[in-house]
Short mmCIF file of C-alpha atoms and ligand atoms in Angstrom, two decimals:
data_model
loop_
_atom_site.label_atom_id
_atom_site.label_comp_id
_atom_site.label_asym_id
_atom_site.label_seq_id
_atom_site.Cartn_x
_atom_site.Cartn_y
_atom_site.Cartn_z
CA MET D 1 0.00 -0.06 -0.04
CA HIS D 2 1.41 3.39 -1.00
CA PRO D 3 1.14 6.11 1.69
CA ILE D 4 -1.74 8.50 1.24
CA ARG D 5 -1.32 12.30 1.36
CA VAL D 6 -4.09 14.61 2.56
CA ASP D 7 -3.22 18.39 2.41
CA VAL D 8 -4.60 20.61 5.26
CA GLY D 9 -4.95 24.12 3.74
CA THR D 10 -5.35 26.14 6.88
CA PRO D 11 -4.53 29.81 6.30
CA SER D 12 -1.99 30.00 9.22
CA ARG D 13 0.09 27.09 7.94
CA PRO D 14 -0.70 24.55 5.31
CA TYR D 15 0.62 21.12 6.03
CA ALA D 16 0.22 17.48 4.94
CA ILE D 17 -1.14 14.39 6.83
CA THR D 18 0.81 11.29 5.61
CA LEU D 19 -1.06 8.04 6.24
CA GLY D 20 0.04 4.57 5.58
CA ASP D 21 1.09 1.12 6.96
CA GLY D 22 4.40 1.10 8.33
CA ILE D 23 5.52 4.70 7.44
CA LEU D 24 7.17 5.45 10.62
CA ASP D 25 10.40 3.75 9.20
CA GLY D 26 10.44 6.86 7.00
CA LEU D 27 9.74 9.43 9.63
CA GLN D 28 13.17 11.38 9.53
CA GLN D 29 12.51 12.02 5.88
CA LEU D 30 8.94 13.33 6.46
CA LEU D 31 10.15 15.57 9.10
CA ASP D 32 12.89 16.87 6.69
CA GLU D 33 10.36 17.40 3.90
CA ALA D 34 8.05 19.32 6.33
CA ARG D 35 11.10 21.41 7.10
CA ALA D 36 10.65 20.67 10.87
CA PRO D 37 13.73 22.37 12.72
CA SER D 38 16.53 20.15 13.30
CA ARG D 39 16.57 19.51 17.20
CA ARG D 40 13.67 17.12 17.45
CA PHE D 41 12.14 16.14 20.62
CA VAL D 42 9.58 13.64 21.16
CA VAL D 43 6.90 13.38 23.85
CA SER D 44 5.24 10.21 24.46
CA SER D 45 3.63 8.03 27.24
CA PRO D 46 5.50 5.21 28.95
CA LEU D 47 3.01 2.65 27.36
CA VAL D 48 3.07 3.99 23.89
CA TRP D 49 6.80 4.34 23.98
CA ARG D 50 7.34 0.68 25.29
CA LEU D 51 5.08 -0.59 22.67
CA HIS D 52 6.19 1.45 19.67
CA GLY D 53 9.18 3.53 20.58
CA ALA D 54 11.42 1.42 18.64
CA ARG D 55 9.78 2.31 15.52
CA LEU D 56 11.33 5.76 15.75
CA SER D 57 14.84 4.78 16.59
CA ALA D 58 16.06 5.58 13.08
CA ALA D 59 14.29 9.14 13.15
CA GLY D 60 17.07 10.96 14.77
CA LEU D 61 15.20 12.08 17.81
CA GLU D 62 16.51 13.32 21.04
CA GLU D 63 15.94 11.18 24.25
CA PRO D 64 12.14 11.01 24.75
CA ILE D 65 10.07 12.76 27.26
CA LEU D 66 7.82 10.40 28.81
CA VAL D 67 4.79 11.68 30.75
CA PRO D 68 1.47 10.05 32.12
CA ASP D 69 -1.38 9.91 29.31
CA GLY D 70 -4.57 9.35 31.16
CA GLU D 71 -7.36 12.05 30.90
CA ARG D 72 -6.74 12.88 34.65
CA HIS D 73 -3.09 13.73 33.73
CA LYS D 74 -4.14 16.14 30.99
CA GLN D 75 -3.34 19.05 33.35
CA LEU D 76 -0.90 21.93 33.53
CA PRO D 77 1.56 20.06 35.97
CA THR D 78 2.09 17.56 33.26
CA VAL D 79 2.83 20.18 30.68
CA SER D 80 5.15 21.53 33.02
CA ARG D 81 7.06 18.53 33.19
CA ILE D 82 7.39 18.73 29.41
CA TYR D 83 8.70 22.55 29.88
CA ASP D 84 11.10 21.35 32.49
CA ALA D 85 12.58 18.71 30.06
CA LEU D 86 12.88 21.06 27.20
CA VAL D 87 14.65 23.66 29.49
CA ARG D 88 16.92 21.14 30.85
CA ALA D 89 17.85 20.14 27.22
CA HIS D 90 18.31 23.78 26.28
CA ALA D 91 15.84 23.43 23.52
CA ASP D 92 15.67 26.57 21.57
CA ARG D 93 13.45 27.95 18.67
CA ALA D 94 15.11 25.79 16.21
CA SER D 95 13.53 22.83 17.85
CA THR D 96 10.69 20.47 16.94
CA LEU D 97 8.40 18.83 19.27
CA VAL D 98 7.02 15.52 18.10
CA THR D 99 4.04 13.96 19.68
CA PHE D 100 3.72 10.39 20.02
CA GLY D 101 0.48 9.17 21.56
CA GLY D 102 -3.29 9.36 21.73
CA GLY D 103 -5.18 12.56 21.86
CA VAL D 104 -4.17 13.32 25.31
CA ILE D 105 -0.26 13.39 24.54
CA GLY D 106 -1.08 15.28 21.37
CA ASP D 107 -3.15 17.76 23.09
CA MET D 108 -0.81 18.30 26.12
CA ALA D 109 2.45 18.32 24.18
CA GLY D 110 0.88 20.45 21.57
CA PHE D 111 0.22 22.99 24.06
CA ALA D 112 3.58 22.88 25.42
CA ALA D 113 4.95 23.48 21.86
CA ALA D 114 2.39 26.45 21.41
CA THR D 115 3.71 28.02 24.49
CA TYR D 116 7.29 27.11 24.91
CA LEU D 117 9.30 30.16 23.66
CA ARG D 118 5.92 31.60 22.49
CA GLY D 119 5.74 28.63 20.12
CA ILE D 120 7.93 25.99 18.59
CA ALA D 121 7.46 23.52 15.60
CA LEU D 122 5.14 20.69 16.16
CA VAL D 123 4.52 17.50 14.49
CA HIS D 124 1.77 14.97 15.45
CA VAL D 125 2.36 11.26 15.30
CA PRO D 126 -1.03 10.10 16.43
CA THR D 127 -1.19 6.49 17.71
CA THR D 128 -4.89 6.16 18.64
CA LEU D 129 -7.69 5.98 15.73
CA LEU D 130 -9.39 8.89 17.59
CA ALA D 131 -6.24 11.10 17.37
CA GLN D 132 -5.57 9.92 13.63
CA VAL D 133 -8.90 10.94 12.45
CA ASP D 134 -9.55 13.76 14.57
CA SER D 135 -7.41 15.23 17.33
CA ALA D 136 -4.29 15.55 15.41
CA ILE D 137 -5.83 17.65 12.89
CA GLY D 138 -6.91 21.14 13.07
CA GLY D 139 -4.55 22.61 15.56
CA LYS D 140 -6.50 22.75 18.69
CA VAL D 141 -4.16 22.12 21.63
CA GLY D 142 -4.76 22.36 25.31
CA VAL D 143 -5.36 20.72 28.78
CA ASN D 144 -8.18 20.50 31.27
CA HIS D 145 -8.61 22.59 34.20
CA PRO D 146 -9.86 20.94 37.59
CA HIS D 147 -13.35 22.70 36.88
CA GLY D 148 -13.67 21.84 33.34
CA LYS D 149 -12.41 19.89 30.23
CA ASN D 150 -10.01 21.77 27.70
CA LEU D 151 -10.56 25.10 29.36
CA LEU D 152 -6.88 25.97 28.74
CA GLY D 153 -5.68 25.96 25.19
CA ALA D 154 -4.42 27.40 22.17
CA PHE D 155 -4.67 27.00 18.19
CA HIS D 156 -1.12 25.68 17.12
CA GLN D 157 -1.17 24.10 13.63
CA PRO D 158 1.53 21.40 13.18
CA HIS D 159 4.19 21.24 10.53
CA ALA D 160 2.97 17.73 9.71
CA VAL D 161 0.79 14.81 10.78
CA VAL D 162 2.22 11.21 10.22
CA ALA D 163 -0.29 8.58 10.98
CA ASP D 164 0.97 5.07 10.81
CA LEU D 165 -1.86 2.43 10.59
CA ALA D 166 0.68 -0.30 12.03
CA VAL D 167 0.41 1.25 15.38
CA LEU D 168 -3.21 0.72 15.85
CA GLY D 169 -2.69 -2.92 16.04
CA THR D 170 -2.12 -2.81 19.91
CA LEU D 171 -5.05 -0.41 20.67
CA PRO D 172 -7.45 -2.10 23.02
CA ARG D 173 -10.79 -2.91 21.14
CA ARG D 174 -12.75 -0.31 23.31
CA GLU D 175 -10.40 2.51 22.50
CA PHE D 176 -10.52 1.23 18.73
CA ARG D 177 -14.42 1.39 18.82
CA ALA D 178 -14.29 4.90 20.52
CA GLY D 179 -12.26 6.20 17.71
CA LEU D 180 -14.83 4.62 15.24
CA TYR D 181 -17.68 6.60 16.34
CA GLU D 182 -15.94 9.78 15.49
CA VAL D 183 -15.63 8.04 11.85
CA VAL D 184 -19.41 7.49 12.10
CA LYS D 185 -19.83 11.18 12.79
CA TYR D 186 -18.00 12.13 9.67
CA GLY D 187 -20.14 9.78 7.71
CA MET D 188 -23.37 11.07 9.09
CA THR D 189 -22.49 14.59 8.84
CA SER D 190 -20.40 14.74 5.67
CA SER D 191 -20.35 11.55 3.60
CA ALA D 192 -22.98 8.89 2.94
CA GLY D 193 -20.17 6.79 1.20
CA LEU D 194 -18.15 6.81 4.26
CA PHE D 195 -21.23 5.86 6.40
CA ASP D 196 -22.13 3.08 4.09
CA ARG D 197 -18.47 1.74 3.95
CA ILE D 198 -18.40 1.51 7.63
CA ALA D 199 -21.31 -0.71 7.78
CA ARG D 200 -20.19 -2.72 4.79
CA ASP D 201 -16.56 -3.35 5.78
CA SER D 202 -16.95 -3.53 9.58
CA ALA D 203 -15.46 -7.19 9.87
CA ALA D 204 -12.31 -6.02 7.88
CA ILE D 205 -12.24 -2.67 9.90
CA PHE D 206 -12.25 -4.51 13.23
CA ALA D 207 -9.62 -6.96 12.04
CA ARG D 208 -7.78 -3.80 11.38
CA GLN D 209 -6.88 -4.65 7.81
CA PRO D 210 -4.55 -1.89 6.65
CA ASP D 211 -6.15 -1.13 3.25
CA VAL D 212 -9.85 -1.12 4.63
CA LEU D 213 -8.53 0.97 7.55
CA ALA D 214 -6.63 3.24 5.25
CA ALA D 215 -9.74 4.09 3.15
CA ILE D 216 -11.84 5.16 6.23
CA VAL D 217 -8.87 7.13 8.06
CA ALA D 218 -7.98 9.10 4.77
CA GLU D 219 -11.79 9.95 4.16
CA SER D 220 -12.10 11.03 7.70
CA CYS D 221 -8.88 13.14 7.52
CA ARG D 222 -9.99 14.60 4.11
CA ILE D 223 -13.45 15.68 5.65
CA LYS D 224 -11.78 17.08 8.89
CA ALA D 225 -9.25 19.03 6.73
CA ALA D 226 -11.78 20.61 4.42
CA VAL D 227 -13.75 21.86 7.38
CA VAL D 228 -10.73 23.20 9.28
CA ALA D 229 -9.32 24.94 6.17
CA ALA D 230 -12.67 26.66 5.77
CA ASP D 231 -12.79 27.80 9.32
CA GLU D 232 -9.62 27.61 11.21
CA ARG D 233 -10.86 29.07 14.36
CA GLU D 234 -14.46 27.61 14.63
CA ALA D 235 -16.46 30.65 13.75
CA GLY D 236 -18.93 28.89 11.56
CA PRO D 237 -18.68 25.85 9.35
CA ARG D 238 -16.30 23.94 11.74
CA ARG D 239 -19.26 23.55 13.94
CA VAL D 240 -20.73 20.61 12.03
CA LEU D 241 -17.86 18.71 13.63
CA ASN D 242 -19.73 19.27 17.07
CA PHE D 243 -22.57 16.81 15.95
CA GLY D 244 -23.21 14.52 18.86
CA HIS D 245 -20.99 16.49 21.04
CA THR D 246 -23.70 18.67 22.95
CA ALA D 247 -25.27 15.65 24.47
CA GLY D 248 -22.15 13.80 24.33
CA HIS D 249 -20.13 16.28 26.49
CA ALA D 250 -23.09 16.53 28.86
CA LEU D 251 -23.02 12.87 29.24
CA GLU D 252 -19.10 12.75 29.93
CA ALA D 253 -19.76 15.66 32.65
CA VAL D 254 -22.69 13.98 34.46
CA THR D 255 -20.87 10.74 34.82
CA LYS D 256 -17.49 12.58 35.74
CA TYR D 257 -15.64 11.47 32.61
CA ARG D 258 -15.40 7.88 34.31
CA ARG D 259 -18.14 5.81 32.66
CA PHE D 260 -17.65 6.74 28.78
CA ARG D 261 -14.81 6.82 26.48
CA HIS D 262 -15.41 10.31 24.70
CA GLY D 263 -16.47 8.55 21.41
CA GLU D 264 -19.05 6.39 23.19
CA ALA D 265 -20.73 9.47 24.74
CA VAL D 266 -20.71 10.96 21.22
CA ALA D 267 -22.44 7.92 19.89
CA TYR D 268 -25.26 8.56 22.38
CA GLY D 269 -25.25 12.26 21.56
CA MET D 270 -25.55 11.44 17.77
CA LEU D 271 -28.68 9.39 18.76
CA VAL D 272 -30.23 12.28 20.75
CA ALA D 273 -29.51 14.66 17.94
CA ALA D 274 -31.18 12.31 15.29
CA GLU D 275 -34.22 11.89 17.78
CA LEU D 276 -34.51 15.67 17.81
CA ALA D 277 -34.29 15.88 14.06
CA VAL D 278 -37.03 13.37 13.45
CA MET D 279 -39.31 15.00 16.08
CA ARG D 280 -38.85 18.26 14.02
CA GLY D 281 -39.43 16.59 10.67
CA ALA D 282 -36.05 17.40 9.53
CA LEU D 283 -34.85 13.79 9.39
CA ALA D 284 -36.55 10.79 7.91
CA GLU D 285 -37.06 7.99 10.44
CA ARG D 286 -35.37 5.50 8.34
CA ASP D 287 -32.03 7.61 8.30
CA ARG D 288 -32.20 7.79 12.13
CA ALA D 289 -32.78 4.14 12.16
CA ALA D 290 -29.69 3.47 9.93
CA LEU D 291 -27.63 5.62 12.42
CA ALA D 292 -28.96 3.66 15.43
CA ASP D 293 -28.44 0.23 13.62
CA LEU D 294 -24.84 1.19 12.70
CA ILE D 295 -23.97 2.24 16.15
CA ALA D 296 -25.64 -0.75 17.71
CA SER D 297 -23.51 -2.91 15.03
CA LEU D 298 -20.29 -1.66 16.39
CA GLY D 299 -20.79 -3.06 19.76
CA PRO D 300 -22.38 -2.39 23.16
CA LEU D 301 -22.27 1.14 24.86
CA PRO D 302 -22.26 1.66 28.55
CA PRO D 303 -25.76 2.12 30.02
CA ILE D 304 -27.54 5.38 30.48
CA ALA D 305 -30.91 4.30 32.11
CA ASP D 306 -29.91 5.66 35.47
CA LEU D 307 -29.34 9.13 34.20
CA THR D 308 -32.06 11.58 34.03
CA THR D 309 -33.04 13.98 31.24
CA ALA D 310 -32.77 16.96 33.78
CA GLN D 311 -29.30 16.15 34.80
CA MET D 312 -28.53 16.11 31.02
CA ILE D 313 -30.31 19.40 30.20
CA GLU D 314 -28.63 21.11 33.12
CA ALA D 315 -25.24 20.11 31.93
CA MET D 316 -25.88 21.12 28.45
CA GLN D 317 -26.75 24.75 29.58
CA HIS D 318 -22.81 24.82 30.48
CA ASP D 319 -21.80 23.90 27.19
CA LYS D 320 -19.17 25.91 25.12
CA LYS D 321 -21.49 26.03 22.20
CA VAL D 322 -24.04 28.01 24.11
CA VAL D 323 -23.69 31.38 22.46
CA ALA D 324 -25.45 34.49 24.06
CA GLY D 325 -27.49 32.04 25.96
CA ARG D 326 -28.74 30.02 22.87
CA LEU D 327 -27.66 26.37 22.45
CA HIS D 328 -26.39 25.79 18.84
CA TYR D 329 -27.46 22.28 17.84
CA VAL D 330 -26.15 20.32 14.91
CA LEU D 331 -29.18 18.19 13.53
CA PRO D 332 -28.78 15.52 10.88
CA THR D 333 -31.14 15.94 7.71
CA ALA D 334 -30.07 13.02 5.92
CA VAL D 335 -27.19 10.57 6.00
CA GLY D 336 -24.33 12.96 5.00
CA ALA D 337 -26.04 16.07 5.74
CA THR D 338 -26.82 18.51 8.66
CA SER D 339 -28.22 21.84 9.61
CA ILE D 340 -27.54 23.94 12.43
CA VAL D 341 -30.31 25.22 14.75
CA ASP D 342 -30.31 27.57 17.97
CA ASP D 343 -34.02 27.21 18.91
CA VAL D 344 -34.06 23.81 20.75
CA ALA D 345 -36.52 24.28 23.74
CA PRO D 346 -35.73 22.39 26.84
CA THR D 347 -38.95 20.47 26.75
CA GLU D 348 -37.97 19.32 23.30
CA LEU D 349 -34.84 18.24 24.34
CA ALA D 350 -36.05 16.29 27.27
CA LYS D 351 -38.46 14.40 24.90
CA ALA D 352 -35.37 13.61 22.51
CA LEU D 353 -33.45 12.41 25.72
CA LYS D 354 -36.34 10.15 26.84
CA ARG D 355 -36.55 8.66 23.47
CA THR D 356 -32.84 7.79 23.40
CA GLY D 357 -33.22 5.92 26.69
CA PHE D 358 -32.53 8.50 29.57
CA ARG D 359 -34.89 8.52 32.63
CA LYS D 360 -37.48 10.92 33.14
N1 LIG C 401 -7.51 18.69 19.66
C1 LIG C 401 -8.62 18.25 19.06
O1 LIG C 401 -9.04 18.79 18.22
C2 LIG C 401 -9.14 17.12 19.72
C3 LIG C 401 -10.22 16.53 19.36
C4 LIG C 401 -10.75 15.30 19.82
C5 LIG C 401 -10.45 14.76 20.98
N2 LIG C 401 -9.34 15.50 21.64
C6 LIG C 401 -8.80 15.07 23.06
O2 LIG C 401 -8.25 13.76 22.71
C7 LIG C 401 -8.15 13.12 23.97
C8 LIG C 401 -8.62 11.53 23.81
O3 LIG C 401 -7.71 11.12 22.98
P1 LIG C 401 -7.62 9.51 22.78
O4 LIG C 401 -9.07 8.87 22.64
O5 LIG C 401 -6.66 9.15 21.83
O6 LIG C 401 -7.17 9.07 24.24
P2 LIG C 401 -5.75 8.92 24.98
O7 LIG C 401 -4.68 9.68 24.46
O8 LIG C 401 -6.20 8.88 26.42
O9 LIG C 401 -5.38 7.31 24.56
C9 LIG C 401 -6.27 6.34 24.97
C10 LIG C 401 -5.52 5.15 25.72
O10 LIG C 401 -4.78 4.46 24.68
C11 LIG C 401 -3.35 4.26 24.87
N3 LIG C 401 -2.81 4.08 23.55
C12 LIG C 401 -2.29 5.08 22.84
N4 LIG C 401 -1.83 4.45 21.72
C13 LIG C 401 -1.81 3.23 21.71
C14 LIG C 401 -1.59 2.15 21.04
N5 LIG C 401 -1.05 2.35 19.73
N6 LIG C 401 -1.50 0.92 21.50
C15 LIG C 401 -2.07 0.78 22.57
N7 LIG C 401 -2.52 1.62 23.46
C16 LIG C 401 -2.40 2.94 23.17
C17 LIG C 401 -3.05 5.46 25.83
O11 LIG C 401 -2.01 5.17 26.53
C18 LIG C 401 -4.40 5.62 26.53
O12 LIG C 401 -4.37 4.65 27.88
C19 LIG C 401 -9.23 13.80 24.98
O13 LIG C 401 -8.52 14.44 25.94
C20 LIG C 401 -9.78 14.96 23.89
O14 LIG C 401 -10.08 16.10 24.80
C21 LIG C 401 -8.71 16.64 21.19
ZN1 LIG C 402 -15.06 14.19 19.62
#
């Protein structure tokens, strides 16, 4: 399989995503082509480094900076450890920070790169499906505050993204599925072809066949790249990527980020949005059923029957997507198409939540 290249045309910095099976062997050349400054540091987690660090041994990188990568470590003190290591090594402006891990490592080390010396070069080498299709693209970096997720952050576009499908082989099945729900999101919002492909090829996808994975990862990257290029700072069109994320984020918050992987919460969020859309006559019931069937076919989700609609609505009022008191909601209008509304009433929301399986 030949590597696939997807260009991300963000106004502040255009860059390429290179995707392939086993392409980390050629990382050094990809870094050179991206003109990543020559002192290259890598930030990873102990687990990812143990599993895959050897793949980077020929890339000419400095000693790795290893930090813990659970969501609860996605905090300023961990970023501080990265700064400490950079200062100790006398990293200067002619340095590149390569992130090697899932979205947590990418966001944290990306934030360190955005702020160290007011910004040094960044290259993402994502190792989870979620990071390859989503978090490594678009330049959002940041960390959580004890009072809220991703409250501290910046936009810092990378010089390059290098996604090697081979590293996905060690990803636990649940993490893999969590990333797949974001792929379903791209299909439902932007590409009926991608949506159908997930359903059709699910056995090969779960077997992690490189050519089949490459097709869905590349298509996801193309969709995110196009949206990000059109709206780098999320002023408008980029909002479609929030499909499923209003109820999804609320679900993560009410369960204190413990019960769900992010993608699992988004899966429920997509179902809630689809119920809302059907109730409004914006989406055909058969399209909602197709989404529900696809999600169900990917495996079981953690239960929600103990959670109330009131808890969920309360959490949604705190969403970042509330602009001037109005909740912007991305509704599907067909498989592959959406519209954004800002007049969803709490009673309507309560009904959609109940139809999805939340308690009254
Ligand atoms: N910046 C963005 O635009 C953006 C978009 C979406 C999500 N995010 C952020 O991404 C984070 C979630 O990312 P994630 O789902 O990748 O989680 P993660 O980074 O926590 O990784 C999940 C788990 O998989 C392990 N892991 C990573 N690669 C592995 C591999 N190849 N084999 C085996 N195990 C591996 C990690 O050690 C970790 O335990 C969240 O913090 C979220 O806010 C950011
Ligand atoms: Zn998401």
